[in-house]
Coordinates of C-alpha atoms and ligand atoms in Angstrom, one line a residue:
X1263 CA 0.0 0.0 0.0
X1264 CA 1.6 3.3 -0.9
X1265 CA 2.0 6.0 1.6
X1266 CA -0.3 8.4 0.0
X1267 CA -3.2 6.0 0.2
X1268 CA -2.4 5.2 3.9
X1269 CA -2.5 8.9 4.7
X1270 CA -5.9 9.4 3.0
X1271 CA -7.2 6.3 4.9
X1272 CA -6.1 7.7 8.2
X1273 CA -7.6 11.1 7.5
X1274 CA -10.9 9.5 6.7
X1275 CA -11.0 7.2 9.7
X1276 CA -9.0 8.9 12.4
X1277 CA -10.9 10.1 15.5
X1278 CA -11.5 13.9 15.4
X1279 CA -8.6 15.8 16.8
X1280 CA -10.6 19.0 17.4
X1281 CA -13.4 19.8 19.8
X1282 CA -16.4 20.3 17.6
X1283 CA -18.0 17.9 15.2
X1284 CA -18.8 20.1 12.2
X1285 CA -22.2 19.2 10.9
X1286 CA -23.3 20.3 7.4
X1287 CA -27.1 20.0 7.5
X1288 CA -29.1 20.4 4.3
X1289 CA -32.3 21.4 6.1
X1290 CA -33.1 23.1 9.4
X1291 CA -34.7 20.1 11.0
X1292 CA -31.5 18.2 10.7
X1293 CA -29.4 21.1 12.1
X1294 CA -31.8 21.2 15.0
X1295 CA -31.6 17.4 15.6
X1296 CA -27.8 17.5 15.4
X1297 CA -27.8 20.2 18.1
X1298 CA -30.3 18.3 20.2
X1299 CA -28.1 15.3 20.2
X1300 CA -24.6 16.8 20.0
X1301 CA -25.2 19.9 22.2
X1302 CA -21.9 21.8 22.7
X1303 CA -20.0 19.0 21.0
X1304 CA -21.2 20.0 17.6
X1305 CA -21.2 23.0 15.4
X1306 CA -24.1 22.7 13.0
X1307 CA -25.4 24.8 10.2
X1308 CA -28.1 24.3 7.7
X1309 CA -27.6 25.0 4.0
X1310 CA -31.2 26.0 3.5
X1311 CA -33.6 27.9 5.8
X1312 CA -37.3 27.3 6.3
X1313 CA -38.4 29.9 3.8
X1314 CA -36.4 28.3 1.0
X1315 CA -37.5 25.3 -1.1
X1316 CA -35.0 22.6 -0.2
X1317 CA -35.3 21.2 -3.7
X1318 CA -33.8 24.3 -5.2
X1319 CA -30.9 26.4 -3.9
X1320 CA -27.8 27.9 -5.4
X1321 CA -24.5 26.1 -4.8
X1322 CA -23.0 29.2 -3.3
X1323 CA -19.2 29.4 -2.6
X1324 CA -19.8 29.9 1.1
X1325 CA -21.6 26.5 1.2
X1326 CA -18.8 24.8 -0.7
X1327 CA -16.3 26.2 1.9
X1328 CA -18.5 25.0 4.8
X1329 CA -18.9 21.5 3.2
X1330 CA -15.2 21.3 2.7
X1331 CA -14.6 21.6 6.5
X1332 CA -17.5 19.3 7.5
X1333 CA -17.1 16.1 9.4
X1334 CA -20.7 15.0 9.0
X1335 CA -23.3 15.8 6.3
X1336 CA -27.0 15.3 7.4
X1337 CA -29.6 15.6 4.6
X1338 CA -33.0 14.3 3.8
X1339 CA -31.8 12.5 0.8
X1340 CA -34.0 10.5 -1.6
X1341 CA -33.2 13.0 -4.3
X1342 CA -34.5 16.0 -2.3
X1343 CA -31.2 17.8 -2.8
X1344 CA -30.3 16.3 -6.3
X1345 CA -30.4 19.8 -7.9
X1346 CA -27.6 21.2 -5.8
X1347 CA -25.9 18.8 -3.4
X1348 CA -23.9 16.7 -6.0
X1349 CA -22.4 19.9 -7.3
X1350 CA -21.5 21.1 -3.8
X1351 CA -19.9 17.7 -3.0
X1352 CA -17.9 17.7 -6.1
X1353 CA -16.6 21.2 -5.6
X1354 CA -15.9 20.7 -1.8
X1355 CA -13.9 17.6 -2.5
X1356 CA -14.2 16.4 1.1
X1357 CA -13.9 12.6 1.3
X1358 CA -15.2 12.5 4.8
X1359 CA -18.7 13.4 3.7
X1360 CA -18.9 11.6 0.4
X1361 CA -21.7 9.1 -0.2
X1362 CA -20.7 5.7 1.3
X1363 CA -18.4 7.2 4.0
X1364 CA -19.5 7.5 7.6
X1365 CA -19.7 11.2 7.4
X1366 CA -22.6 11.0 4.9
X1367 CA -26.0 10.6 6.6
X1368 CA -29.2 10.5 4.5
X1369 CA -32.0 10.7 7.0
X1370 CA -34.8 9.4 4.8
X1371 CA -33.0 6.1 4.2
X1372 CA -33.6 5.1 7.9
X1373 CA -37.4 5.3 7.7
X1374 CA -40.0 3.7 5.6
X1375 CA -40.5 6.0 2.7
X1376 CA -44.0 6.6 1.3
X1377 CA -45.0 7.3 -2.3
X1378 CA -42.3 5.1 -3.9
X1379 CA -43.5 5.2 -7.5
X1380 CA -44.0 2.0 -9.6
X1381 CA -42.4 3.9 -12.5
X1382 CA -41.0 7.4 -12.8
X1383 CA -41.9 9.6 -15.6
X1384 CA -39.4 12.5 -15.3
X1385 CA -41.0 14.1 -18.4
X1386 CA -44.0 14.8 -16.2
X1387 CA -41.7 16.5 -13.7
X1388 CA -41.9 13.9 -10.9
X1389 CA -39.2 15.0 -8.4
X1390 CA -39.7 12.2 -5.9
X1391 CA -38.5 9.2 -7.9
X1392 CA -37.1 7.4 -4.8
X1393 CA -40.2 8.0 -2.7
X1394 CA -41.2 11.1 -0.8
X1395 CA -38.2 12.7 0.9
X1396 CA -40.1 15.0 3.3
X1397 CA -39.8 12.5 6.1
X1398 CA -39.4 15.0 9.0
X1399 CA -43.2 15.7 9.1
X1400 CA -43.9 12.6 11.1
X1401 CA -42.3 12.7 14.6
X1402 CA -42.0 8.9 14.7
X1403 CA -39.6 9.2 11.8
X1404 CA -37.6 11.8 13.8
X1405 CA -37.4 9.2 16.6
X1406 CA -35.8 6.6 14.4
X1407 CA -33.5 9.1 12.7
X1408 CA -32.4 10.5 16.1
X1409 CA -31.3 7.1 17.2
X1410 CA -29.3 6.5 14.0
X1411 CA -27.7 10.0 14.2
X1412 CA -26.6 9.6 17.8
X1413 CA -24.9 6.3 16.8
X1414 CA -23.3 8.0 13.8
X1415 CA -21.9 10.8 15.9
X1416 CA -20.6 8.4 18.5
X1417 CA -18.8 6.5 15.6
X1418 CA -17.3 9.7 14.2
X1419 CA -16.2 11.1 17.5
X1420 CA -15.4 8.1 19.7
X1421 CA -13.8 10.1 22.5
X1422 CA -17.3 11.6 23.2
X1423 CA -19.3 8.5 22.2
X1424 CA -20.9 8.1 25.7
X1425 CA -22.0 11.7 25.7
X1426 CA -23.7 11.4 22.3
X1427 CA -25.5 8.3 23.4
X1428 CA -26.6 9.8 26.7
X1429 CA -27.9 13.0 25.0
X1430 CA -29.6 10.8 22.4
X1431 CA -31.3 8.8 25.0
X1432 CA -32.4 11.9 26.8
X1433 CA -33.8 13.4 23.6
X1434 CA -35.7 10.2 22.8
X1435 CA -37.3 10.2 26.2
X1436 CA -38.5 13.8 25.9
X1437 CA -39.6 13.2 22.3
X1438 CA -41.6 10.1 23.1
X1439 CA -43.5 12.0 25.8
X1440 CA -44.1 14.8 23.3
X1441 CA -45.5 12.4 20.8
X1442 CA -48.0 11.0 23.3
X1443 CA -49.2 14.6 24.1
X1444 CA -49.4 15.5 20.4
X1445 CA -51.4 12.4 19.6
X1446 CA -53.8 13.1 22.4
X1447 CA -54.5 16.5 21.0
X1448 CA -54.7 15.4 17.4
X1449 CA -57.5 12.9 17.6
X1450 CA -60.0 15.3 16.1
X1451 CA -58.0 15.7 12.9
X1452 CA -58.4 12.0 11.9
X1453 CA -60.2 11.7 8.6
X1454 CA -60.1 15.5 7.8
X1455 CA -59.7 16.1 4.1
X1456 CA -56.8 18.3 2.9
X1457 CA -55.7 19.9 -0.3
X1458 CA -51.9 20.4 -0.3
X1459 CA -49.7 22.6 -2.5
X1460 CA -46.8 20.2 -3.0
X1461 CA -46.6 16.6 -1.7
X1462 CA -44.7 17.9 1.4
X1463 CA -47.0 16.5 4.0
X1464 CA -47.5 12.8 3.2
X1465 CA -45.8 11.7 6.4
X1466 CA -47.9 14.2 8.5
X1467 CA -51.0 12.9 6.8
X1468 CA -50.0 9.3 7.5
X1469 CA -49.3 10.2 11.2
X1470 CA -52.5 12.2 11.8
X1471 CA -54.9 10.3 9.6
X1472 CA -55.5 13.3 7.3
X1473 CA -56.8 12.4 3.9
X1474 CA -55.1 14.1 0.9
X1475 CA -57.8 14.7 -1.7
X1476 CA -55.7 16.8 -4.2
X1477 CA -52.5 18.7 -4.8
X1478 CA -52.3 22.2 -6.3
X1479 CA -49.2 21.0 -8.3
X1480 CA -50.4 18.8 -11.1
X1481 CA -47.3 16.5 -10.4
X1482 CA -44.6 17.1 -7.8
X1483 CA -42.5 20.1 -8.8
X1484 CA -44.7 21.4 -11.5
X1485 CA -46.4 24.7 -10.5
X1486 CA -50.2 24.9 -10.4
X1487 CA -51.8 25.5 -13.8
X1488 CA -55.1 27.2 -14.6
X1489 CA -56.4 24.0 -16.1
X1490 CA -55.5 22.0 -13.1
X1491 CA -57.0 24.5 -10.7
X1492 CA -60.1 24.6 -12.7
X1493 CA -60.4 20.8 -12.4
X1494 CA -59.9 21.1 -8.6
X1495 CA -62.6 23.7 -8.4
X1496 CA -65.0 21.3 -10.2
X1497 CA -63.9 18.4 -8.0
X1498 CA -64.2 20.2 -4.7
X1499 CA -67.4 21.9 -5.6
X1500 CA -68.3 25.5 -5.3
X1501 CA -69.8 24.8 -1.9
X1502 CA -66.3 23.8 -0.7
X1503 CA -67.4 20.6 1.1
X1504 CA -64.8 18.6 -0.6
X1505 CA -62.0 19.4 1.9
X1506 CA -61.4 21.2 5.2
X1507 CA -58.0 22.7 4.6
X1508 CA -55.7 23.9 1.8
X1509 CA -52.2 23.9 3.2
X1510 CA -48.9 25.0 1.9
X1511 CA -45.3 25.5 3.2
X1512 CA -44.0 29.0 3.8
X1513 CA -41.9 29.1 0.7
X1514 CA -44.7 28.2 -1.6
X1515 CA -46.6 30.9 -3.4
X1516 CA -50.0 31.5 -1.8
X1517 CA -51.6 32.5 -5.1
X1518 CA -53.1 29.1 -6.0
X1519 CA -54.2 28.5 -2.4
X1520 CA -56.0 31.8 -2.2
X1521 CA -57.6 31.4 -5.7
X1522 CA -59.1 28.1 -4.7
X1523 CA -60.0 29.2 -1.2
X1524 CA -61.9 32.2 -2.4
X1525 CA -63.9 30.1 -4.8
X1526 CA -64.6 27.2 -2.5
X1527 CA -64.7 28.7 1.0
X1528 CA -62.1 26.1 2.2
X1529 CA -59.7 27.8 4.5
X1530 CA -56.1 28.1 3.2
X1531 CA -53.1 28.6 5.5
X1532 CA -49.5 27.7 5.8
X1533 CA -47.9 25.2 8.0
X1534 CA -44.3 25.3 9.0
X1535 CA -42.5 22.4 7.3
X1536 CA -39.4 22.8 9.4
X1537 CA -37.9 24.7 12.3
X1538 CA -38.1 28.5 11.5
X1539 CA -41.1 28.1 9.2
X1540 CA -43.3 30.1 11.5
X1541 CA -42.8 32.4 14.5
X1542 CA -43.9 29.6 16.8
X1543 CA -41.7 26.8 15.3
X1544 CA -38.4 27.7 17.0
X1545 CA -37.3 24.1 17.6
X1546 CA -38.3 20.6 16.8
X1547 CA -40.8 20.4 19.7
X1548 CA -42.5 23.7 19.0
X1549 CA -42.6 22.9 15.3
X1550 CA -45.1 20.1 15.9
X1551 CA -46.9 22.2 18.6
X1552 CA -47.3 24.9 16.0
X1553 CA -48.5 22.5 13.2
X1554 CA -51.2 21.1 15.5
X1555 CA -52.1 24.6 16.8
X1556 CA -52.7 25.7 13.2
X1557 CA -54.6 22.6 12.2
X1558 CA -56.8 22.7 15.3
X1559 CA -57.3 26.4 15.0
X1560 CA -55.8 27.1 18.4
X1561 CA -52.8 29.1 17.4
X1562 CA -52.3 32.3 19.4
Ligands
ZN2723 ZN1 -40.7 17.4 -2.6

């Protein structure tokens, strides 16, 4: 084995020599989860914020620089970031966080993905070819991902492994209690019919028993068209009894929501899809508090 290869191998596998585990998160929910588990041991930043569509961002030089220094990348995966992450990874040229290495963590691969298509017709614009990547909208998924993330951090930073595991266990305990409280509150939502802008909410729907009757996008990633909205108006009826809510994420245009709401009387509003998506959603716990407050009409 030549010396050069040995050195690269050591650089990839050696325990961290510095204090902080540098986490490059693709979305704010994974930044928040990394901090819940890693606390003062990690330095985490998200490449996107809650008012940006995580499917589309610019591969800015500052992100390349941040990725170059990262020890751990935590992203939703399942093609969510296909439009920008491969380019960032290539430019950052950081073997620690390349797919296949332990510094590469794709959250959606740890949970059961929904909406895995039988066949993908990219010509129709389908942007969820590996199943739906918006897995954070079900807190049970966060539970599974948190366990895997604590283990991954322990592996990457063995000197602090016990601390990651302890903090992970503490988080899981608080999170399980929170789920019980959320589920007690959410019973009234079961069976409610919803129209959604993009298929951002399939895991929330699955969790709460909401029934998706339509999407404003004709297929995931294609903006609402006049034809499609006209069809929805016919389907939902001018009395508006076809659904209870029209929901969208903060970064989605409210135009189509409002158009349909005005003609059907169905109430349209936004739900935070991640931490920072509303004034109330300041951390992972208050994110779900706020989602339920808005759906139940109890937000202050
Ligand atoms: Zn999507």
